[in-house]
Amino acid sequence: MSSQFGRLFNISTFGESHCYGVGVSVDGVPARMSLCEADIQRQLDRRRPGGNQLGTERNEADQVMILSGVEKGLTLGTPIGMLVKNKDQRPADYGSMSEIPRPSHADYTYRMKYGIHASSGGGRSSARETIGRVAAGAIADKFLREHYGIDIVAWVSGVGQQASAAINMETIQRDQVDEYAIRCPDPGAAEKMTREIVAARESKDSVGGVITCVCRNLPVGLGEPAFDRLEALLAHAMLSIPATKGFEIGSGFAGAQRHGSEHNDPFVRKGERLGTVTNNSGGVQGGISNGEPVWFRVAFKPPATIGLAQQTVDYTGNPVTLEAKGRHDPCVVPRAVPIVESMAALVLADLALIQKMRN
Amino acid sequence: MSSQFGRLFNISTFGESHCYGVGVSVDGVPARMSLCEADIQRQLDRRRPGGNQLGTERNEADQVMILSGVEKGLTLGTPIGMLVKNKDQRPADYGSMSEIPRPSHADYTYRMKYGIHASSGGGRSSARETIGRVAAGAIADKFLREHYGIDIVAWVSGVGQQASAAINMETIQRDQVDEYAIRCPDPGAAEKMTREIVAARESKDSVGGVITCVCRNLPVGLGEPAFDRLEALLAHAMLSIPATKGFEIGSGFAGAQRHGSEHNDPFVRKGERLGTVTNNSGGVQGGISNGEPVWFRVAFKPPATIGLAQQTVDYTGNPVTLEAKGRHDPCVVPRAVPIVESMAALVLADLALIQKMRN
Amino acid sequence: MSSQFGRLFNISTFGESHCYGVGVSVDGVPARMSLCEADIQRQLDRRRPGGNQLGTERNEADQVMILSGVEKGLTLGTPIGMLVKNKDQRPADYGSMSEIPRPSHADYTYRMKYGIHASSGGGRSSARETIGRVAAGAIADKFLREHYGIDIVAWVSGVGQQASAAINMETIQRDQVDEYAIRCPDPGAAEKMTREIVAARESKDSVGGVITCVCRNLPVGLGEPAFDRLEALLAHAMLSIPATKGFEIGSGFAGAQRHGSEHNDPFVRKGERLGTVTNNSGGVQGGISNGEPVWFRVAFKPPATIGLAQQTVDYTGNPVTLEAKGRHDPCVVPRAVPIVESMAALVLADLALIQKMRN
Amino acid sequence: MSSQFGRLFNISTFGESHCYGVGVSVDGVPARMSLCEADIQRQLDRRRPGGNQLGTERNEADQVMILSGVEKGLTLGTPIGMLVKNKDQRPADYGSMSEIPRPSHADYTYRMKYGIHASSGGGRSSARETIGRVAAGAIADKFLREHYGIDIVAWVSGVGQQASAAINMETIQRDQVDEYAIRCPDPGAAEKMTREIVAARESKDSVGGVITCVCRNLPVGLGEPAFDRLEALLAHAMLSIPATKGFEIGSGFAGAQRHGSEHNDPFVRKGERLGTVTNNSGGVQGGISNGEPVWFRVAFKPPATIGLAQQTVDYTGNPVTLEAKGRHDPCVVPRAVPIVESMAALVLADLALIQKMRN
């Protein structure tokens, strides 16, 4: 029951490192939508680490296979099962390291919760679990684009101490973001961020970052008060991504420092509908979309697994020095961009279906 | 389906301004727990606005009545229904104001979503909806305290530009917080914050703020990856509170600027269990509680309803100047403290029950 | 989590005997529907025991009060809370009887499950819990009638050995059913059934019965395979009513004895749509409504509490003779008619809302 | 959202005929349980049609593959993904038949609901969808046996007009049932039933049947009133199996004809616990297991697809004569036995986990 997300547009993910594969079953996808594996592969490829100086060297092919729910290129309205095989299915031999819980990693809590030590350490906290989310999110994304014209674009807005300049949220597109390996569409900041990551890597360290995401062309009315407000579901979705530590929508924590007279978004006529002059609300009022772009930020901590020596203890409490072997991802934000987009798409698709019952 | 929260320890709230009353049904409360109305009234009284210079003048008595699920002072294991009558049950006559959606308020989105204009404007976005949450949260709080020794304490850590000094999270208690009407247990900051609120009020303006909350004595193992991670459920719970714009756990957005070598929390032996030297993780690793205090921060925007003149448009798009009549709450954070505690208690009670199935 | 039913049109009931009252919160009711207490009271009055020779003597007034979700006679789209006060709120003094679990009653299992002995014995298994269902069902019923023209009519088709003749399912109406206190619209059978109940009562015994229900004018397409087939949800709903032992749809158990060539329902053109010549399917094929009337039967066992002496044991296992004091309901089916209708309405309203997301 | 079942022990199934495969993700399985594919294959093999004179000729190999959640023969506490490949993945060419909805089959309702005509006709109403249920049920079954000593045995108790004699519910075992291809452990009835099926087949017709199931060694306390009573969840589960038309627990419809004095089950001391002398209740009182065997019956209609000529209409309403080509399963009950057992196991495993939160 911990592996499902969404009420009507609903997904169930399965899989961890070293098993046969990771996958997802997506229920609630409307029938008669055109869909093929290439529609999904595109976002999976963006999620894949490696291939450049920023990621780990592992080359994860991650080819998705549609198992059910699609026939002759059209969805049937039945659950869409998808599978991505793991390349490395042999439980790893971590040797002595398996007796030492990595600081700030899920090793310890998983072992205590489940009473078993998977060879991958933190079991489902592995980044591979997000493959199912991205595959499902690609379908939600296509549905939203085709039925509502909604588009969702995320980018890296911070790495360590480096922050991007303001990005034009009305116009930014995914291919503009992808022009930079770092996925920050501000050339100056992109270069500095890249240097931060390379430096972290060379010093066997890691570094955190921030992703900003905008969702455009939402109809007015998405969001279900009281508990399933749009921002509440987005916060839930984003904080369920591994390594996240914070979420803010619109003005966020900065808005908490301001006065109502400067923070309120006055209404103005925009064609057929009312719009707002400013968008401190982040496109949401009272938990319901108001037709303005929904925008939010997600904080990612630095990856826990680092090559630098750490003074810690093993499971029995004996002091040890831990130095993680091999190469580790020094920063997750570039590859987390499609994960953020996917989770946003899943939230919006679910709320869009729910809202349909009111029309 | 938008008024429920929790899986096993589950609540359903109902009610808005001007109806007969607001209430809640709480399911999943263990049987044979002692419970009376006074246990619940305590937190409701803390939530109540007014009585001092910081709140609105309205005196909401808010007496809770237990309707079911308790007999001779003991819970029966059946749903606990609770009701708080509204004092002002007559739909208000907002006159011309009802034709003008208040900027950054839920008036507009509710009207567009539901196609009806409740006299209270934003329907369930009203602060009165939180009464049911606090009543239910008081039961969750008592359950957690009695069964696990968990205690949950929140306080105001920011108002406008003012921030409290660091508070000792290991020891802070609710009565220390309540020594200050502003609910900030840092005397210097409390005074400055109070001045901020009074100034906002006198200028017919409003101001935002931040609440910090700590949950102590959690057993290791609460949280259900992948989607119901402890921090994901907390984020969902907090962003479902009216006027919230952000959530961060542990190091939060600041952690996104740091390196792994300085951010990781090394393990150390603490009596029978492993603990961590630092707590940047906020008591959670891989979505599961690690036994350290869980701490997080919630951002609240300045209240939308202000007496200052605002240039906006009415529902038909015609420009108007809006000046809200009457007295309005200039800052919600002091009274939101028990709401934050209640929502945290609901999340933890639910996860505690779920975790019991593993033992 | 055991007191909720429905996914989008969702109810949460609370309350048992001897507490302040029983109630329900109904979420998912569309906004702008006209609704007042009289709409609900009608079905509650039909559920009420007594007033004639067939019921118990207790006169339960059962006046419903709408607590929220309705303003100026229109629904707001927010949860509708409703409450019916209990007349007898003092925990009863059952004396020695409370040490003897009534055979085939919920006394024993509730005590074992919850570890507490409510004064009402079986806690939520009490018939009073069904008040919330009927109140909620009345709203669902109104919604279905106004939006789809669906009408739902149930009647008593069996009491003990007596069975009604075939009733015309295309035309039968509730007021025809109510012409008979026994609620069997077959005059001959009604008289025999009445005699069965009177005889049971005079001999301090009880007797079982069967209710048949028909739902007309369903659109084609209600029902969600695989697990939420229309008949599966109806079966769930019906078997959740106290004292039920069986459910069959269409040909039911009799159909299991037949051949496909005689059991299949051939298609035929009916105006704009396809219909079927016969209706052994009970209006459902593959779990989805086909536009023909949905009809089903529900079996109720004889009430467990009887005045006749029973040889049993007390909670400690000592043999005792039990003779229930007071007057007891000798047969529940007449008053269970509106409960069956209400549960059917709740299932259909939920499936109707879900199906709207496909259009 | 229509492809999930269970709250804590939760499954999501996917797949239909002609796609790559059918599968299931099972969440909530306790960690550290030994599990391998052979544990699951056993029940899948029992579900498989063919191999003898009673089934269709198709030889479905149906080899299960565990995709995730198990490592080195032990469950990890994470979702267990399973997949069974379809042999015939090419969408079939049903030719002209695809323009004629088969009477009493799901062709018509699926097409109307989803607006698309899958090559398999009724999409997820196909019997192949039950493969995921049986695979998941085998895990639930193993969990119940190992943790509680619960065993679940179903058998064919009726085919057409033939009924088995009473079977000893205290002792009947699956291997006794499997001694007969017809899965009726009454030799005389088994022979007559077999003749019924062979006769139906030879005349290109089909025939219905009944399955009886007993669940032994349940602890007292399983079942969640009000809506998730044990019998309500069993009824839901059973009526979600394709081709079912009825469910009754304990005395069922026959009990509705009796008096309380003969129907009540008096208590008696049985070792440490109270038991009952008779078991008309079917092991459940007030929706909660009482420690006696839970037993129930499920009615299956005759299969809709028959070779005999049927007078019906095509989708446009034109009269046609339909004669299904090929060989069709004349009776589903023998192979439905493990499906009934699996669904019962899923219900009990879920309720057992929920009940653990009370201890």
mmCIF file of N, CA, C and O in Angstrom, chain C residues 252-253 256-257, chain D residues 46-47 152-160 162-164 167 169 177 181-185 193 197 207-215 238-239 241-250 294-301 331-344:
data_model
loop_
_atom_site.group_PDB
_atom_site.id
_atom_site.type_symbol
_atom_site.label_atom_id
_atom_site.label_comp_id
_atom_site.label_asym_id
_atom_site.label_seq_id
_atom_site.Cartn_x
_atom_site.Cartn_y
_atom_site.Cartn_z
ATOM 1 N N GLY C 252 -28.861 -15.700 -10.574
ATOM 2 C CA GLY C 252 -28.268 -16.122 -9.310
ATOM 3 C C GLY C 252 -27.965 -17.603 -9.214
ATOM 4 O O GLY C 252 -27.445 -18.206 -10.161
ATOM 5 N N PHE C 253 -28.274 -18.184 -8.048
ATOM 6 C CA PHE C 253 -27.981 -19.607 -7.833
ATOM 7 C C PHE C 253 -28.787 -20.486 -8.772
ATOM 8 O O PHE C 253 -28.332 -21.549 -9.173
ATOM 9 N N ALA C 256 -27.037 -21.074 -12.004
ATOM 10 C CA ALA C 256 -25.916 -22.022 -11.972
ATOM 11 C C ALA C 256 -26.348 -23.422 -12.359
ATOM 12 O O ALA C 256 -25.518 -24.282 -12.620
ATOM 13 N N GLN C 257 -27.641 -23.646 -12.401
ATOM 14 C CA GLN C 257 -28.142 -24.983 -12.748
ATOM 15 C C GLN C 257 -28.527 -25.092 -14.218
ATOM 16 O O GLN C 257 -28.995 -26.141 -14.646
ATOM 17 N N ARG D 46 -3.177 -25.339 -11.188
ATOM 18 C CA ARG D 46 -4.538 -25.810 -10.905
ATOM 19 C C ARG D 46 -5.581 -24.955 -11.641
ATOM 20 O O ARG D 46 -6.678 -25.421 -11.934
ATOM 21 N N ARG D 47 -5.250 -23.699 -11.874
ATOM 22 C CA ARG D 47 -6.171 -22.810 -12.583
ATOM 23 C C ARG D 47 -6.222 -23.062 -14.076
ATOM 24 O O ARG D 47 -7.186 -22.704 -14.756
ATOM 25 N N ILE D 152 -7.419 -23.053 3.491
ATOM 26 C CA ILE D 152 -8.563 -22.692 2.661
ATOM 27 C C ILE D 152 -8.719 -23.758 1.599
ATOM 28 O O ILE D 152 -7.779 -24.029 0.859
ATOM 29 N N VAL D 153 -9.896 -24.368 1.538
ATOM 30 C CA VAL D 153 -10.144 -25.436 0.567
ATOM 31 C C VAL D 153 -11.484 -25.192 -0.112
ATOM 32 O O VAL D 153 -12.496 -24.989 0.563
ATOM 33 N N ALA D 154 -11.463 -25.193 -1.428
ATOM 34 C CA ALA D 154 -12.699 -25.048 -2.197
ATOM 35 C C ALA D 154 -12.906 -26.279 -3.067
ATOM 36 O O ALA D 154 -11.953 -26.992 -3.380
ATOM 37 N N TRP D 155 -14.160 -26.523 -3.432
ATOM 38 C CA TRP D 155 -14.467 -27.654 -4.315
ATOM 39 C C TRP D 155 -15.752 -27.367 -5.080
ATOM 40 O O TRP D 155 -16.500 -26.448 -4.733
ATOM 41 N N VAL D 156 -15.960 -28.153 -6.112
ATOM 42 C CA VAL D 156 -17.172 -28.022 -6.917
ATOM 43 C C VAL D 156 -18.306 -28.738 -6.202
ATOM 44 O O VAL D 156 -18.220 -29.944 -5.959
ATOM 45 N N SER D 157 -19.359 -28.020 -5.849
ATOM 46 C CA SER D 157 -20.472 -28.646 -5.144
ATOM 47 C C SER D 157 -21.727 -28.725 -6.013
ATOM 48 O O SER D 157 -22.730 -29.287 -5.587
ATOM 49 N N GLY D 158 -21.650 -28.164 -7.212
ATOM 50 C CA GLY D 158 -22.791 -28.271 -8.111
ATOM 51 C C GLY D 158 -22.387 -28.036 -9.550
ATOM 52 O O GLY D 158 -21.547 -27.169 -9.829
ATOM 53 N N VAL D 159 -22.953 -28.818 -10.454
ATOM 54 C CA VAL D 159 -22.809 -28.579 -11.891
ATOM 55 C C VAL D 159 -24.184 -28.825 -12.499
ATOM 56 O O VAL D 159 -24.733 -29.927 -12.361
ATOM 57 N N GLY D 160 -24.752 -27.814 -13.102
ATOM 58 C CA GLY D 160 -26.106 -27.972 -13.643
ATOM 59 C C GLY D 160 -27.037 -28.452 -12.537
ATOM 60 O O GLY D 160 -27.074 -27.879 -11.442
ATOM 61 N N GLN D 162 -26.790 -31.256 -10.972
ATOM 62 C CA GLN D 162 -26.123 -32.199 -10.074
ATOM 63 C C GLN D 162 -25.497 -31.479 -8.885
ATOM 64 O O GLN D 162 -24.847 -30.456 -9.052
ATOM 65 N N ALA D 163 -25.694 -32.055 -7.693
ATOM 66 C CA ALA D 163 -25.113 -31.466 -6.493
ATOM 67 C C ALA D 163 -24.362 -32.527 -5.716
ATOM 68 O O ALA D 163 -24.730 -33.708 -5.723
ATOM 69 N N SER D 164 -23.305 -32.130 -5.061
ATOM 70 C CA SER D 164 -22.549 -33.094 -4.252
ATOM 71 C C SER D 164 -23.276 -33.336 -2.938
ATOM 72 O O SER D 164 -24.060 -32.503 -2.481
ATOM 73 N N ILE D 167 -19.975 -32.444 2.309
ATOM 74 C CA ILE D 167 -18.545 -32.720 2.447
ATOM 75 C C ILE D 167 -18.145 -32.360 3.884
ATOM 76 O O ILE D 167 -18.654 -31.391 4.447
ATOM 77 N N MET D 169 -16.432 -30.492 6.296
ATOM 78 C CA MET D 169 -15.681 -29.236 6.189
ATOM 79 C C MET D 169 -14.536 -29.157 7.181
ATOM 80 O O MET D 169 -13.652 -28.308 7.022
ATOM 81 N N VAL D 177 -9.649 -33.046 -3.077
ATOM 82 C CA VAL D 177 -10.447 -32.407 -4.127
ATOM 83 C C VAL D 177 -9.853 -32.723 -5.502
ATOM 84 O O VAL D 177 -10.568 -33.044 -6.455
ATOM 85 N N ALA D 181 -10.960 -34.900 -11.563
ATOM 86 C CA ALA D 181 -10.752 -33.821 -12.531
ATOM 87 C C ALA D 181 -11.836 -32.745 -12.374
ATOM 88 O O ALA D 181 -11.592 -31.555 -12.554
ATOM 89 N N ILE D 182 -12.997 -33.174 -11.994
ATOM 90 C CA ILE D 182 -14.127 -32.252 -11.841
ATOM 91 C C ILE D 182 -14.010 -31.435 -10.557
ATOM 92 O O ILE D 182 -14.708 -30.446 -10.358
ATOM 93 N N ARG D 183 -13.099 -31.860 -9.681
ATOM 94 C CA ARG D 183 -12.866 -31.201 -8.379
ATOM 95 C C ARG D 183 -14.078 -31.239 -7.453
ATOM 96 O O ARG D 183 -14.324 -30.319 -6.676
ATOM 97 N N CYS D 184 -14.830 -32.343 -7.524
ATOM 98 C CA CYS D 184 -15.894 -32.598 -6.552
ATOM 99 C C CYS D 184 -15.533 -33.853 -5.785
ATOM 100 O O CYS D 184 -15.504 -34.955 -6.376
ATOM 101 N N PRO D 185 -15.239 -33.734 -4.481
ATOM 102 C CA PRO D 185 -14.739 -34.894 -3.742
ATOM 103 C C PRO D 185 -15.836 -35.847 -3.278
ATOM 104 O O PRO D 185 -15.690 -36.503 -2.247
ATOM 105 N N MET D 193 -21.605 -35.134 -12.524
ATOM 106 C CA MET D 193 -21.215 -33.797 -12.978
ATOM 107 C C MET D 193 -20.386 -33.882 -14.254
ATOM 108 O O MET D 193 -20.564 -33.097 -15.188
ATOM 109 N N ILE D 197 -21.062 -32.132 -17.973
ATOM 110 C CA ILE D 197 -20.161 -31.259 -18.727
ATOM 111 C C ILE D 197 -19.871 -31.841 -20.104
ATOM 112 O O ILE D 197 -19.889 -31.134 -21.120
ATOM 113 N N VAL D 207 -22.680 -25.119 -19.293
ATOM 114 C CA VAL D 207 -23.478 -25.381 -18.097
ATOM 115 C C VAL D 207 -22.855 -24.663 -16.900
ATOM 116 O O VAL D 207 -21.640 -24.507 -16.834
ATOM 117 N N GLY D 208 -23.715 -24.207 -15.969
ATOM 118 C CA GLY D 208 -23.240 -23.478 -14.788
ATOM 119 C C GLY D 208 -22.855 -24.400 -13.656
ATOM 120 O O GLY D 208 -22.880 -25.631 -13.789
ATOM 121 N N GLY D 209 -22.478 -23.812 -12.523
ATOM 122 C CA GLY D 209 -22.086 -24.631 -11.385
ATOM 123 C C GLY D 209 -21.905 -23.810 -10.129
ATOM 124 O O GLY D 209 -22.058 -22.579 -10.133
ATOM 125 N N VAL D 210 -21.608 -24.518 -9.043
ATOM 126 C CA VAL D 210 -21.445 -23.883 -7.736
ATOM 127 C C VAL D 210 -20.154 -24.360 -7.094
ATOM 128 O O VAL D 210 -19.796 -25.536 -7.214
ATOM 129 N N ILE D 211 -19.446 -23.447 -6.446
ATOM 130 C CA ILE D 211 -18.253 -23.803 -5.684
ATOM 131 C C ILE D 211 -18.507 -23.500 -4.213
ATOM 132 O O ILE D 211 -19.054 -22.449 -3.874
ATOM 133 N N THR D 212 -18.129 -24.447 -3.369
ATOM 134 C CA THR D 212 -18.189 -24.225 -1.928
ATOM 135 C C THR D 212 -16.757 -24.076 -1.419
ATOM 136 O O THR D 212 -15.847 -24.733 -1.927
ATOM 137 N N CYS D 213 -16.571 -23.220 -0.431
ATOM 138 C CA CYS D 213 -15.227 -22.980 0.090
ATOM 139 C C CYS D 213 -15.276 -22.907 1.605
ATOM 140 O O CYS D 213 -16.218 -22.333 2.181
ATOM 141 N N VAL D 214 -14.273 -23.496 2.246
ATOM 142 C CA VAL D 214 -14.165 -23.406 3.704
ATOM 143 C C VAL D 214 -12.787 -22.857 4.079
ATOM 144 O O VAL D 214 -11.783 -23.184 3.449
ATOM 145 N N CYS D 215 -12.767 -21.985 5.086
ATOM 146 C CA CYS D 215 -11.528 -21.404 5.611
ATOM 147 C C CYS D 215 -11.447 -21.766 7.088
ATOM 148 O O CYS D 215 -12.297 -21.336 7.878
ATOM 149 N N MET D 238 -15.752 -12.426 -4.325
ATOM 150 C CA MET D 238 -16.276 -13.525 -5.140
ATOM 151 C C MET D 238 -17.036 -12.986 -6.347
ATOM 152 O O MET D 238 -16.904 -13.486 -7.451
ATOM 153 N N LEU D 239 -17.833 -11.946 -6.145
ATOM 154 C CA LEU D 239 -18.598 -11.405 -7.274
ATOM 155 C C LEU D 239 -17.709 -10.635 -8.243
ATOM 156 O O LEU D 239 -18.179 -10.162 -9.280
ATOM 157 N N ILE D 241 -15.153 -12.152 -9.538
ATOM 158 C CA ILE D 241 -14.669 -13.210 -10.432
ATOM 159 C C ILE D 241 -15.605 -13.294 -11.635
ATOM 160 O O ILE D 241 -16.827 -13.274 -11.456
ATOM 161 N N PRO D 242 -15.055 -13.352 -12.854
ATOM 162 C CA PRO D 242 -15.935 -13.416 -14.020
ATOM 163 C C PRO D 242 -16.944 -14.555 -13.918
ATOM 164 O O PRO D 242 -16.620 -15.632 -13.400
ATOM 165 N N ALA D 243 -18.165 -14.308 -14.393
ATOM 166 C CA ALA D 243 -19.222 -15.326 -14.530
ATOM 167 C C ALA D 243 -19.942 -15.658 -13.222
ATOM 168 O O ALA D 243 -20.795 -16.538 -13.203
ATOM 169 N N THR D 244 -19.649 -14.957 -12.135
ATOM 170 C CA THR D 244 -20.352 -15.257 -10.874
ATOM 171 C C THR D 244 -21.680 -14.514 -10.811
ATOM 172 O O THR D 244 -21.821 -13.400 -11.294
ATOM 173 N N LYS D 245 -22.666 -15.154 -10.189
ATOM 174 C CA LYS D 245 -23.993 -14.549 -10.066
ATOM 175 C C LYS D 245 -24.515 -14.546 -8.634
ATOM 176 O O LYS D 245 -25.574 -13.947 -8.365
ATOM 177 N N GLY D 246 -23.842 -15.227 -7.700
ATOM 178 C CA GLY D 246 -24.376 -15.260 -6.343
ATOM 179 C C GLY D 246 -23.344 -15.661 -5.317
ATOM 180 O O GLY D 246 -22.318 -16.286 -5.642
ATOM 181 N N PHE D 247 -23.615 -15.261 -4.071
ATOM 182 C CA PHE D 247 -22.755 -15.569 -2.931
ATOM 183 C C PHE D 247 -23.641 -15.799 -1.729
ATOM 184 O O PHE D 247 -24.592 -15.040 -1.512
ATOM 185 N N GLU D 248 -23.344 -16.842 -0.967
ATOM 186 C CA GLU D 248 -24.026 -16.961 0.320
ATOM 187 C C GLU D 248 -23.071 -17.535 1.341
ATOM 188 O O GLU D 248 -22.206 -18.350 1.039
ATOM 189 N N ILE D 249 -23.184 -17.042 2.568
ATOM 190 C CA ILE D 249 -22.311 -17.493 3.646
ATOM 191 C C ILE D 249 -23.157 -18.230 4.675
ATOM 192 O O ILE D 249 -24.278 -17.819 4.979
ATOM 193 N N GLY D 250 -22.590 -19.340 5.183
ATOM 194 C CA GLY D 250 -23.329 -20.141 6.154
ATOM 195 C C GLY D 250 -24.660 -20.580 5.581
ATOM 196 O O GLY D 250 -24.735 -21.040 4.447
ATOM 197 N N VAL D 294 -15.132 -20.613 8.457
ATOM 198 C CA VAL D 294 -15.886 -19.734 7.565
ATOM 199 C C VAL D 294 -16.192 -20.528 6.300
ATOM 200 O O VAL D 294 -15.282 -21.057 5.675
ATOM 201 N N TRP D 295 -17.453 -20.633 5.953
ATOM 202 C CA TRP D 295 -17.783 -21.361 4.719
ATOM 203 C C TRP D 295 -18.831 -20.601 3.922
ATOM 204 O O TRP D 295 -19.704 -19.950 4.465
ATOM 205 N N PHE D 296 -18.682 -20.719 2.626
ATOM 206 C CA PHE D 296 -19.565 -19.947 1.738
ATOM 207 C C PHE D 296 -19.661 -20.633 0.387
ATOM 208 O O PHE D 296 -18.867 -21.525 0.065
ATOM 209 N N ARG D 297 -20.637 -20.215 -0.400
ATOM 210 C CA ARG D 297 -20.894 -20.804 -1.719
ATOM 211 C C ARG D 297 -20.941 -19.698 -2.772
ATOM 212 O O ARG D 297 -21.399 -18.595 -2.495
ATOM 213 N N VAL D 298 -20.475 -20.030 -3.969
ATOM 214 C CA VAL D 298 -20.440 -19.061 -5.062
ATOM 215 C C VAL D 298 -21.096 -19.682 -6.298
ATOM 216 O O VAL D 298 -20.742 -20.799 -6.682
ATOM 217 N N ALA D 299 -22.037 -18.956 -6.893
ATOM 218 C CA ALA D 299 -22.730 -19.445 -8.090
ATOM 219 C C ALA D 299 -22.076 -18.913 -9.357
ATOM 220 O O ALA D 299 -21.804 -17.720 -9.458
ATOM 221 N N PHE D 300 -21.824 -19.799 -10.311
ATOM 222 C CA PHE D 300 -21.274 -19.427 -11.621
ATOM 223 C C PHE D 300 -22.305 -19.736 -12.702
ATOM 224 O O PHE D 300 -22.825 -20.839 -12.768
ATOM 225 N N LYS D 301 -22.547 -18.786 -13.562
ATOM 226 C CA LYS D 301 -23.467 -18.999 -14.672
ATOM 227 C C LYS D 301 -22.796 -19.876 -15.734
ATOM 228 O O LYS D 301 -21.567 -20.018 -15.743
ATOM 229 N N CYS D 331 -17.719 -25.380 -19.067
ATOM 230 C CA CYS D 331 -18.051 -25.174 -17.653
ATOM 231 C C CYS D 331 -16.802 -24.663 -16.945
ATOM 232 O O CYS D 331 -15.722 -25.236 -17.087
ATOM 233 N N VAL D 332 -16.922 -23.578 -16.182
ATOM 234 C CA VAL D 332 -15.721 -22.987 -15.607
ATOM 235 C C VAL D 332 -15.427 -23.444 -14.178
ATOM 236 O O VAL D 332 -14.344 -23.201 -13.657
ATOM 237 N N VAL D 333 -16.380 -24.082 -13.511
ATOM 238 C CA VAL D 333 -16.172 -24.294 -12.075
ATOM 239 C C VAL D 333 -14.953 -25.138 -11.703
ATOM 240 O O VAL D 333 -14.286 -24.817 -10.715
ATOM 241 N N PRO D 334 -14.617 -26.208 -12.466
ATOM 242 C CA PRO D 334 -13.425 -26.950 -12.005
ATOM 243 C C PRO D 334 -12.182 -26.067 -11.916
ATOM 244 O O PRO D 334 -11.463 -26.111 -10.919
ATOM 245 N N ARG D 335 -11.959 -25.268 -12.930
ATOM 246 C CA ARG D 335 -10.755 -24.426 -12.899
ATOM 247 C C ARG D 335 -10.929 -23.163 -12.069
ATOM 248 O O ARG D 335 -9.958 -22.466 -11.780
ATOM 249 N N ALA D 336 -12.156 -22.837 -11.691
ATOM 250 C CA ALA D 336 -12.360 -21.656 -10.856
ATOM 251 C C ALA D 336 -12.087 -21.943 -9.384
ATOM 252 O O ALA D 336 -12.005 -21.018 -8.571
ATOM 253 N N VAL D 337 -11.927 -23.208 -9.040
ATOM 254 C CA VAL D 337 -11.670 -23.563 -7.632
ATOM 255 C C VAL D 337 -10.471 -22.812 -7.054
ATOM 256 O O VAL D 337 -10.584 -22.175 -5.997
ATOM 257 N N PRO D 338 -9.307 -22.810 -7.706
ATOM 258 C CA PRO D 338 -8.185 -22.054 -7.121
ATOM 259 C C PRO D 338 -8.400 -20.544 -7.153
ATOM 260 O O PRO D 338 -7.787 -19.820 -6.354
ATOM 261 N N ILE D 339 -9.244 -20.060 -8.052
ATOM 262 C CA ILE D 339 -9.525 -18.608 -8.069
ATOM 263 C C ILE D 339 -10.320 -18.232 -6.822
ATOM 264 O O ILE D 339 -10.028 -17.222 -6.164
ATOM 265 N N VAL D 340 -11.310 -19.049 -6.494
ATOM 266 C CA VAL D 340 -12.093 -18.795 -5.276
ATOM 267 C C VAL D 340 -11.190 -18.853 -4.049
ATOM 268 O O VAL D 340 -11.244 -17.971 -3.169
ATOM 269 N N GLU D 341 -10.341 -19.855 -3.985
ATOM 270 C CA GLU D 341 -9.418 -19.954 -2.842
ATOM 271 C C GLU D 341 -8.502 -18.734 -2.765
ATOM 272 O O GLU D 341 -8.219 -18.205 -1.688
ATOM 273 N N SER D 342 -8.048 -18.287 -3.914
ATOM 274 C CA SER D 342 -7.118 -17.148 -3.949
ATOM 275 C C SER D 342 -7.780 -15.861 -3.478
ATOM 276 O O SER D 342 -7.205 -15.089 -2.704
ATOM 277 N N MET D 343 -8.990 -15.638 -3.933
ATOM 278 C CA MET D 343 -9.674 -14.411 -3.517
ATOM 279 C C MET D 343 -9.979 -14.461 -2.022
ATOM 280 O O MET D 343 -9.897 -13.439 -1.326
ATOM 281 N N ALA D 344 -10.341 -15.639 -1.527
ATOM 282 C CA ALA D 344 -10.586 -15.757 -0.082
ATOM 283 C C ALA D 344 -9.299 -15.469 0.690
ATOM 284 O O ALA D 344 -9.303 -14.781 1.716
#
